[in-house]
Short mmCIF file of C-alpha atoms in Angstrom, two decimals:
data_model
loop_
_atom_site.label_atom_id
_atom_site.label_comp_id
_atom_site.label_asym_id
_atom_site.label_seq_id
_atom_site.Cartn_x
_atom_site.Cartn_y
_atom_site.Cartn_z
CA UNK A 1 -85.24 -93.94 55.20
CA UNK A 2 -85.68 -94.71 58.89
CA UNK A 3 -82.93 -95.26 62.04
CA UNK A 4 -82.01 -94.05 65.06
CA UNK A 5 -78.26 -92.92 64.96
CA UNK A 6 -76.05 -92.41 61.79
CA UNK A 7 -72.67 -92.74 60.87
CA UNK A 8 -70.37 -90.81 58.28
CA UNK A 9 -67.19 -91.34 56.27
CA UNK A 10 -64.96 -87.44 57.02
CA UNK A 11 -62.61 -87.94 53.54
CA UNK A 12 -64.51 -87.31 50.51
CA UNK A 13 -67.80 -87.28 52.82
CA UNK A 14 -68.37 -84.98 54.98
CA UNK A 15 -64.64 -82.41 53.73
CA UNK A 16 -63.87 -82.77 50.40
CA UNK A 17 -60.19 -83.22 50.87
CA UNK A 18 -59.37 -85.21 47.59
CA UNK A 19 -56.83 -82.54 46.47
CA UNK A 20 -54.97 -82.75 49.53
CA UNK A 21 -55.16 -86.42 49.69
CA UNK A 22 -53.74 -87.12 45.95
CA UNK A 23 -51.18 -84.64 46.74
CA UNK A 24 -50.00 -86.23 50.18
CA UNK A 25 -50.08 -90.23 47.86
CA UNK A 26 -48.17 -88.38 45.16
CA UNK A 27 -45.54 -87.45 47.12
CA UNK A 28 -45.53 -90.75 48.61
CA UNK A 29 -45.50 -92.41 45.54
CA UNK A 30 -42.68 -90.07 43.85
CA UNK A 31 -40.43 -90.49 47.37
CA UNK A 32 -40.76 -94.58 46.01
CA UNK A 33 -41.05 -94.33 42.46
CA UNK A 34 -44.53 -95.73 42.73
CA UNK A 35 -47.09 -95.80 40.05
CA UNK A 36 -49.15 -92.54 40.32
CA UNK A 37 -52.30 -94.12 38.76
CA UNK A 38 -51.91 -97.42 40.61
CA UNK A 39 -51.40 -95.28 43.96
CA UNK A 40 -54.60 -93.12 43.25
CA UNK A 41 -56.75 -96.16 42.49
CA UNK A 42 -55.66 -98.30 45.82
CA UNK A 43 -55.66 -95.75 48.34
CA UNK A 44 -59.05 -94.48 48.70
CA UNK A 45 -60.99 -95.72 51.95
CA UNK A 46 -58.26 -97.52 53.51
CA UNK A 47 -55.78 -97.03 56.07
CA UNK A 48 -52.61 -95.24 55.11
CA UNK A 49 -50.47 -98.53 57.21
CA UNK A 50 -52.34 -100.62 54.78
CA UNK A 51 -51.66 -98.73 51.94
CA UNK A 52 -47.98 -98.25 53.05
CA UNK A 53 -47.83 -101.98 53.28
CA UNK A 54 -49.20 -102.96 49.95
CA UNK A 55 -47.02 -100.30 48.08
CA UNK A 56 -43.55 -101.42 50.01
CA UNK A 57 -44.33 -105.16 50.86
CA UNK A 58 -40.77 -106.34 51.37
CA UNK A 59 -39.19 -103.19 53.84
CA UNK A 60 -39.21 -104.40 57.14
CA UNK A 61 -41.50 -102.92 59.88
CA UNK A 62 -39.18 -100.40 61.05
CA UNK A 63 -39.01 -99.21 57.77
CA UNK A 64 -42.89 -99.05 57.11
CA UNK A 65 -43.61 -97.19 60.26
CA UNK A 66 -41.13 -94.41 59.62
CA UNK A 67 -43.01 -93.90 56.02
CA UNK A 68 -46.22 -93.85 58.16
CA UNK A 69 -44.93 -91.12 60.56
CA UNK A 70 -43.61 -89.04 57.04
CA UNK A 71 -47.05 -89.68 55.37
CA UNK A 72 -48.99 -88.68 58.73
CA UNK A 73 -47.26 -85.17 59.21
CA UNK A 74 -47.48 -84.67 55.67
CA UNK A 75 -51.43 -84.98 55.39
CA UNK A 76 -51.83 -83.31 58.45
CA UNK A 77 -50.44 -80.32 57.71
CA UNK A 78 -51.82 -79.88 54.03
CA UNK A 79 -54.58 -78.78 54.97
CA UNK A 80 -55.08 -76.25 51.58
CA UNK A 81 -57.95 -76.32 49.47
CA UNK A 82 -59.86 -78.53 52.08
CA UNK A 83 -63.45 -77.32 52.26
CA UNK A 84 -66.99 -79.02 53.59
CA UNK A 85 -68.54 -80.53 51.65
CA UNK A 86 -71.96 -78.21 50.89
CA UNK A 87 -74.00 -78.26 53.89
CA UNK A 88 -72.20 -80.67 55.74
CA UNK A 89 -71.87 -78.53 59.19
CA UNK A 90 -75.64 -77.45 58.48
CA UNK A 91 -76.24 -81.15 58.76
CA UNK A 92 -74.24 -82.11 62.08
CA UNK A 93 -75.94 -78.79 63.67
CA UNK A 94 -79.50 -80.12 62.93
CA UNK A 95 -78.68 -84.09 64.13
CA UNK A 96 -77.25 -82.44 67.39
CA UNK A 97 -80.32 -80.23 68.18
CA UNK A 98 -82.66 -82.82 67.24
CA UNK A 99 -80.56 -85.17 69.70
CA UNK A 100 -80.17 -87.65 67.29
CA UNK A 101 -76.90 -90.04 67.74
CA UNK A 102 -74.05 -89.73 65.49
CA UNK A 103 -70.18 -90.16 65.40
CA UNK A 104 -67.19 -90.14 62.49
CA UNK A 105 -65.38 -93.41 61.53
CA UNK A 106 -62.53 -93.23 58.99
CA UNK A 107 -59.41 -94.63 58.35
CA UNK A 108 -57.47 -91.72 58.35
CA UNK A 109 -55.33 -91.75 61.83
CA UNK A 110 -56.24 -89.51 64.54
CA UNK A 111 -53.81 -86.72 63.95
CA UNK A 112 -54.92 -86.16 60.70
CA UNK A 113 -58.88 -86.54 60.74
CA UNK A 114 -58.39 -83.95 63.75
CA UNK A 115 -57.34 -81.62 61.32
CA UNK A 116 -59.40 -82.32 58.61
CA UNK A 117 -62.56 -82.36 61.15
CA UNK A 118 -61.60 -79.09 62.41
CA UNK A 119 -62.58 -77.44 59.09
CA UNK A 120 -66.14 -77.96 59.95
CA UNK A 121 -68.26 -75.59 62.00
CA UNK A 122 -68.73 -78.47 64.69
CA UNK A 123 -67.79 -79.76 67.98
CA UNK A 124 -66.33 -83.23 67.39
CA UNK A 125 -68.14 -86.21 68.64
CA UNK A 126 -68.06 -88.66 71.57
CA UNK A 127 -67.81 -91.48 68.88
CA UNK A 128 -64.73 -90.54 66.35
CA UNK A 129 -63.34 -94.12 65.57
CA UNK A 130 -59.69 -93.19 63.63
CA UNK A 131 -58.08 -96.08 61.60
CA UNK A 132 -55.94 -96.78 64.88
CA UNK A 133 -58.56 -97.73 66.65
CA UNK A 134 -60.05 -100.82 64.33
CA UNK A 135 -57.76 -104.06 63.92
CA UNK A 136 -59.62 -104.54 60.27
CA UNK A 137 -59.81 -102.11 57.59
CA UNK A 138 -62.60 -101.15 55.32
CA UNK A 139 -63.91 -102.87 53.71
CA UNK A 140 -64.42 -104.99 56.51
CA UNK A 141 -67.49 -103.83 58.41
CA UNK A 142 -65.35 -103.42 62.23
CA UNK A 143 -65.00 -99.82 61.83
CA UNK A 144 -68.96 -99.29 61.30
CA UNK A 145 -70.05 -102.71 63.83
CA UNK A 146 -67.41 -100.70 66.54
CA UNK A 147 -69.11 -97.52 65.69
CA UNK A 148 -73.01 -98.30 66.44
CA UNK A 149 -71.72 -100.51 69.65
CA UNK A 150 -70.68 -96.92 70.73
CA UNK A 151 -73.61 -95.51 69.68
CA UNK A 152 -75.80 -98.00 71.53
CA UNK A 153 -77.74 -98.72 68.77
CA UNK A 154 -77.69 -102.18 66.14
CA UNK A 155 -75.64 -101.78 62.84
CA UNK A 156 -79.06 -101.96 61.19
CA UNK A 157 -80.52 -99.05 63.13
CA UNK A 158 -77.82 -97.04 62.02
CA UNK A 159 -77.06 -94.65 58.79
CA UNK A 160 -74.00 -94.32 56.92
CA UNK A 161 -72.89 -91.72 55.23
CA UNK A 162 -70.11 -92.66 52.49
CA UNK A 163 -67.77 -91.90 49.42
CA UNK A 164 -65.68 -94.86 48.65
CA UNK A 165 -66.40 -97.87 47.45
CA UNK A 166 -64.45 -99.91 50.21
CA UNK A 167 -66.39 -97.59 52.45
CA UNK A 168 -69.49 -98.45 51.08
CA UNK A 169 -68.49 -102.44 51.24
CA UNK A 170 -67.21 -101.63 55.02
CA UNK A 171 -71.10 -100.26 55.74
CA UNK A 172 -72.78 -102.98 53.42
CA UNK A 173 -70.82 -106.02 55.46
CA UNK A 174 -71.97 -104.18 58.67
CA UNK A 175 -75.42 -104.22 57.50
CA UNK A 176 -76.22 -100.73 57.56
CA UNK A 177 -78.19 -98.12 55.57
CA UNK A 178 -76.52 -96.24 53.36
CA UNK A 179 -76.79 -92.73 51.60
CA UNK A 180 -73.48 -92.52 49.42
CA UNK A 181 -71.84 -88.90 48.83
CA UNK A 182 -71.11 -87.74 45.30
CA UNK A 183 -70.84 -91.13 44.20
CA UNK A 184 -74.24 -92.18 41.74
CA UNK A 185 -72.32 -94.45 39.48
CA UNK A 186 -72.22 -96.61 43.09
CA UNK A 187 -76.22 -96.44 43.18
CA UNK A 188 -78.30 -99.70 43.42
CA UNK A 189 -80.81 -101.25 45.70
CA UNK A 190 -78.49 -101.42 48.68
CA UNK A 191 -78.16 -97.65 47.99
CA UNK A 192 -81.26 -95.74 48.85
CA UNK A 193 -80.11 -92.32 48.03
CA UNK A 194 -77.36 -90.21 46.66
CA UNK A 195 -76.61 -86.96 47.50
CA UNK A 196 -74.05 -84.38 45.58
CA UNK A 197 -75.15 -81.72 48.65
CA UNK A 198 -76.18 -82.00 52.43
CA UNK A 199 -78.57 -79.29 51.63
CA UNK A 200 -80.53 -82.11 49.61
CA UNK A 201 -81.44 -83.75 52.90
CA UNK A 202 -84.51 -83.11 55.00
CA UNK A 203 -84.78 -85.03 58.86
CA UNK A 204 -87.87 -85.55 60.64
CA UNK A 205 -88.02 -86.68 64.23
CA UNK A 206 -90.53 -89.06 64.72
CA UNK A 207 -90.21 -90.32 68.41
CA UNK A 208 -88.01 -89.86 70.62
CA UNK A 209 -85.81 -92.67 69.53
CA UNK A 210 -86.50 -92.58 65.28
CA UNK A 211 -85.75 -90.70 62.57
CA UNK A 212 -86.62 -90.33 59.07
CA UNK A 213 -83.89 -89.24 56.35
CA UNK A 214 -85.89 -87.68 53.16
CA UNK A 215 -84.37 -86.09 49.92
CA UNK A 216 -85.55 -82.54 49.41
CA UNK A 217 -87.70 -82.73 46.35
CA UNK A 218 -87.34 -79.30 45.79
#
């Protein structure tokens, strides 16, 4: 697999943070006698405003924000159990020596993928597009489209690294390539590889401008 700059998911991607997640929904869900199952299933790759709007669709928007705000503190301070996920910070550490382009775009908001990002062994990028920044969510393809711009490169030049399957339909729309993270039962041709580990991965500089992205066959 060939490009020139690459994208990831953080949630589920590059930090496995699904405990933390489910436990931040639950709460939400419990606070508003929600389905647990139906909250679990929904919330995955989108933003939490979404989310909060689908779950409560007739409070009024004071009403919403102010269980955005709750939500937001909450996830950002549960930060237990979070971990990389294997060879994640290995993997950032090789693309920035090799001066290969790359930047973060989730939906999470700001305050929270801050924390979650600071678990990795990293500095944070120039390009780390939080759900506050994109008018559309994923699975629309702004988030990943806004991310190359930044990048300088096209959509189709670019990599993405992802978990979800809105995430993966965000990336698809935008016309990117896509290596999907722990997630084989979303494998087909649009899907070149899968990986369950970072450590999988090998990169090979081939100009000054391209890449290649091979799985370790070892």
């Amino acid at each position: 697999m060939q490009a020139k700059g690459i994208l990831f998911d953080l949630d589920g991607t590059l930090v496995n943070s699904l405990p933390a997640v489910e436990r931040c929904w639950l709460g939400f869900a419990e606070r508003h006698q929600l389905n647990h199952s139906y909250v679990l299933k929904t919330i995955h790759g989108r933003k939490a405003i979404d989310n909060i709007k689908l779950f409560l669709p007739n409070k009024p928007e004071s009403f919403i924000t102010q269980e955005y705000h709750w939500l937001e503190q909450l996830e950002a301070q549960d930060i237990k159990d979070i971990d990389e996920i294997s060879g994640a910070s290995h993997f950032l550490q090789q693309l920035s020596s090799l001066n290969i382009p790359w930047g973060v775009v989730t939906s999470g908001t700001k305050k929270v993928a801050d924390s979650r990002f600071a678990i990795l062994n990293v500095a944070k990028p120039k390009v780390f597009i939080t759900g506050e920044m994109v008018f559309k969510t994923k699975p629309a393809p702004d988030g990943y489209l806004q991310g190359a711009d930044l990048l300088g490169l096209p959509a189709d030049e670019c990599i993405v690294f992802e978990d979800s399957k809105a995430g993966i339909e965000s990336a698809l729309n935008a016309n990117c390539q896509i290596i999907t993270v722990n997630t084989p039962n979303s494998l087909d041709n649009n899907h070149m590889l899968n990986i369950n580990s970072f450590d999988e991965l090998v990169i090979n500089k081939l100009n000054q401008n391209n890449f290649e992205i091979l799985k370790n066959k070892v």
